[in-house]
Amino acid sequence: MNRGKLVVVSGASGVGKGTVLKKMMALRPELQFSVSATTRPPRPDETDGVHYFFVTKERFEQMIAQDAFLEYDAHAENYYGTPRDQAEEKLVRGTVLLDIEPKGARQVKDRVPQAVLIFIMPPSMEELERRLRSRGDTPEDQIRIRMERAVWEMDQRRWYDYIVVNDDADRCAEEILQILENLPG
Ligand code: 5GP
């Protein structure tokens, strides 16, 4: 029997989701992060098995054929997916956090209706663009693509259970923890 809650957290690239999730897990070490599989190459600060399982396209497609994903999606020219066994094993121990985009979140909601879906918004679209630029490593055409995708993602927040604004990462992390502590049922 599952003991934990499945918690989906989505938000546009640049919204600061990673920082908020880290703060939540520092405050509540019992929260478990579901490590996704992806075909995108690792960034310099990323470790295989910690941030993602970095796999080949062939391996990912083999896993799709084996029905090994709770959800998966192809975006930004790569596959991303939640390995089913991982999420299920962790749920036996407690609450599991999934950092996934809206198409994956939709699949989770359809398959696991009791999952809790949380959408993180930027204070404004201008602030999101400013944050994307301030990373300094994103080419202009990529910024445009991400802003277009952000507009679409923001529209998806309608069907999430909770919407929070990341005006300050500490405050936002606290707000999500409060939501999780006060869930009905
Ligand atoms: P990044 O490449 O910047 O790490 O992630 C890009 C996007 O992929 C983010 O919006 C993130 O939430 C999403 N993502 C990460 N893992 C998964 C996954 O397992 N499934 C889905 N559907 N999206 C994911």
Coordinates of N, CA and C and ligand atoms in Angstrom, one line a residue, residues 9-14 17 21 33-38 40-41 43 46 51-52 54 60 69 71-76 78-83 98-108 135 146 149 153, ligand 1:
V9 N 5.1 19.2 -9.2 CA 5.4 20.6 -9.2 C 5.8 21.0 -10.6
S10 N 5.1 22.0 -11.2 CA 5.4 22.5 -12.5 C 5.6 24.0 -12.5
G11 N 6.3 24.5 -13.5 CA 6.5 25.9 -13.6 C 7.4 26.2 -14.8
A12 N 7.3 27.3 -15.4 CA 8.1 27.6 -16.6 C 9.6 27.7 -16.3
S13 N 10.4 27.4 -17.3 CA 11.8 27.5 -17.2 C 12.2 28.9 -16.7
G14 N 13.0 29.0 -15.7 CA 13.4 30.3 -15.2 C 12.6 30.8 -14.0
K17 N 12.0 27.0 -9.9 CA 11.4 25.8 -9.3 C 12.5 24.9 -8.6
L21 N 12.3 23.7 -4.8 CA 12.3 22.3 -4.4 C 13.4 22.0 -3.4
F33 N 12.6 13.1 -3.8 CA 12.6 13.6 -5.2 C 12.6 12.4 -6.1
S34 N 11.6 12.4 -7.1 CA 11.6 11.4 -8.1 C 12.6 11.8 -9.2
V35 N 13.6 11.0 -9.4 CA 14.6 11.3 -10.4 C 14.1 10.8 -11.8
S36 N 14.0 11.8 -12.7 CA 13.4 11.5 -14.1 C 14.5 10.9 -14.9
A37 N 14.1 10.2 -16.0 CA 15.1 9.8 -17.1 C 15.0 10.9 -18.2
T38 N 16.1 11.2 -18.8 CA 16.0 12.1 -19.9 C 17.1 11.7 -21.0
R40 N 18.4 14.3 -22.7 CA 19.2 15.5 -22.9 C 20.6 15.3 -22.2
P41 N 21.6 15.9 -22.8 CA 22.9 15.7 -22.1 C 23.0 16.4 -20.8
R43 N 24.1 18.8 -17.7 CA 24.8 20.1 -17.6 C 26.0 19.9 -16.7
E46 N 25.5 18.7 -13.1 CA 24.5 17.6 -12.9 C 25.1 16.2 -12.8
H51 N 20.3 14.1 -10.4 CA 19.4 15.1 -11.0 C 18.5 14.4 -12.1
Y52 N 19.1 13.5 -12.8 CA 18.4 12.8 -13.8 C 19.1 11.4 -14.0
F54 N 20.5 9.9 -17.1 CA 20.8 10.3 -18.4 C 20.9 9.0 -19.3
F60 N 15.6 5.0 -23.9 CA 14.3 5.6 -23.5 C 13.2 5.0 -24.3
F69 N 7.2 3.9 -17.8 CA 7.1 5.2 -17.4 C 5.7 5.5 -16.8
E71 N 4.7 8.6 -16.6 CA 4.4 9.6 -17.6 C 5.6 9.9 -18.4
Y72 N 5.5 10.3 -19.6 CA 6.7 10.9 -20.3 C 6.3 11.8 -21.4
D73 N 7.2 12.7 -21.8 CA 6.9 13.6 -22.8 C 8.2 13.9 -23.6
A74 N 8.0 14.4 -24.9 CA 9.1 14.8 -25.6 C 9.0 16.4 -25.8
H75 N 9.9 17.1 -25.3 CA 9.9 18.5 -25.5 C 11.4 19.0 -25.5
A76 N 11.5 20.2 -26.1 CA 12.9 20.8 -26.3 C 13.8 19.8 -27.0
N78 N 14.0 16.6 -26.7 CA 14.4 15.5 -25.9 C 13.3 14.8 -25.2
Y79 N 13.5 13.6 -24.8 CA 12.5 12.9 -24.0 C 12.8 13.1 -22.5
Y80 N 11.7 13.2 -21.7 CA 11.8 13.3 -20.3 C 10.7 12.4 -19.7
G81 N 11.0 11.6 -18.7 CA 9.9 10.7 -18.2 C 10.2 10.3 -16.7
T82 N 9.1 9.9 -16.1 CA 9.2 9.4 -14.7 C 9.2 7.9 -14.7
P83 N 10.3 7.3 -14.3 CA 10.3 5.8 -14.2 C 9.2 5.4 -13.2
L98 N 7.5 15.3 -7.9 CA 7.8 15.2 -9.3 C 8.0 16.6 -9.9
D99 N 9.1 16.9 -10.5 CA 9.3 18.2 -11.1 C 9.1 17.9 -12.6
I100 N 7.9 18.1 -13.1 CA 7.6 17.8 -14.5 C 6.7 18.9 -15.1
E101 N 6.7 18.9 -16.4 CA 6.0 20.0 -17.1 C 4.5 19.6 -17.3
P102 N 3.7 20.5 -17.8 CA 2.2 20.3 -17.8 C 1.7 19.0 -18.5
K103 N 2.4 18.7 -19.6 CA 1.8 17.5 -20.4 C 2.0 16.2 -19.6
G104 N 3.1 16.1 -18.9 CA 3.4 15.0 -18.0 C 2.4 15.1 -16.8
A105 N 2.2 16.3 -16.3 CA 1.4 16.5 -15.1 C -0.1 16.0 -15.4
R106 N -0.5 16.3 -16.6 CA -1.8 15.9 -17.1 C -1.9 14.3 -17.1
Q107 N -0.9 13.6 -17.5 CA -0.9 12.2 -17.5 C -1.0 11.6 -16.1
V108 N -0.2 12.3 -15.2 CA -0.2 11.8 -13.8 C -1.6 12.0 -13.2
R135 N 20.7 34.5 -16.2 CA 21.5 33.4 -16.2 C 22.8 33.6 -17.1
R146 N 11.7 29.9 -25.0 CA 11.3 29.6 -23.7 C 10.1 30.5 -23.2
R149 N 7.0 29.2 -24.8 CA 6.5 28.0 -24.1 C 5.9 28.4 -22.7
E153 N 2.6 27.3 -20.9 CA 2.6 26.6 -19.6 C 1.7 27.4 -18.6
Ligands
5GP1 P1 15.5 20.8 -17.8 O1 16.0 20.3 -19.1 O2 15.6 22.3 -17.7 O3 16.1 20.0 -16.7 O4 13.9 20.5 -17.8 C1 13.1 21.0 -18.7 C2 11.6 20.7 -18.3 O5 11.4 19.3 -18.3 C3 11.2 21.2 -17.0 O6 10.0 22.0 -17.2 C4 11.0 20.0 -16.1 O7 9.9 20.2 -15.2 C5 10.6 19.0 -17.2 N1 10.8 17.6 -16.8 C6 11.8 17.1 -16.0 N2 11.6 15.8 -15.8 C7 10.5 15.5 -16.4 C8 9.8 14.2 -16.5 O8 10.1 13.2 -16.0 N3 8.6 14.3 -17.2 C9 8.1 15.4 -17.8 N4 7.0 15.3 -18.5 N5 8.8 16.6 -17.7 C10 9.9 16.6 -17.0

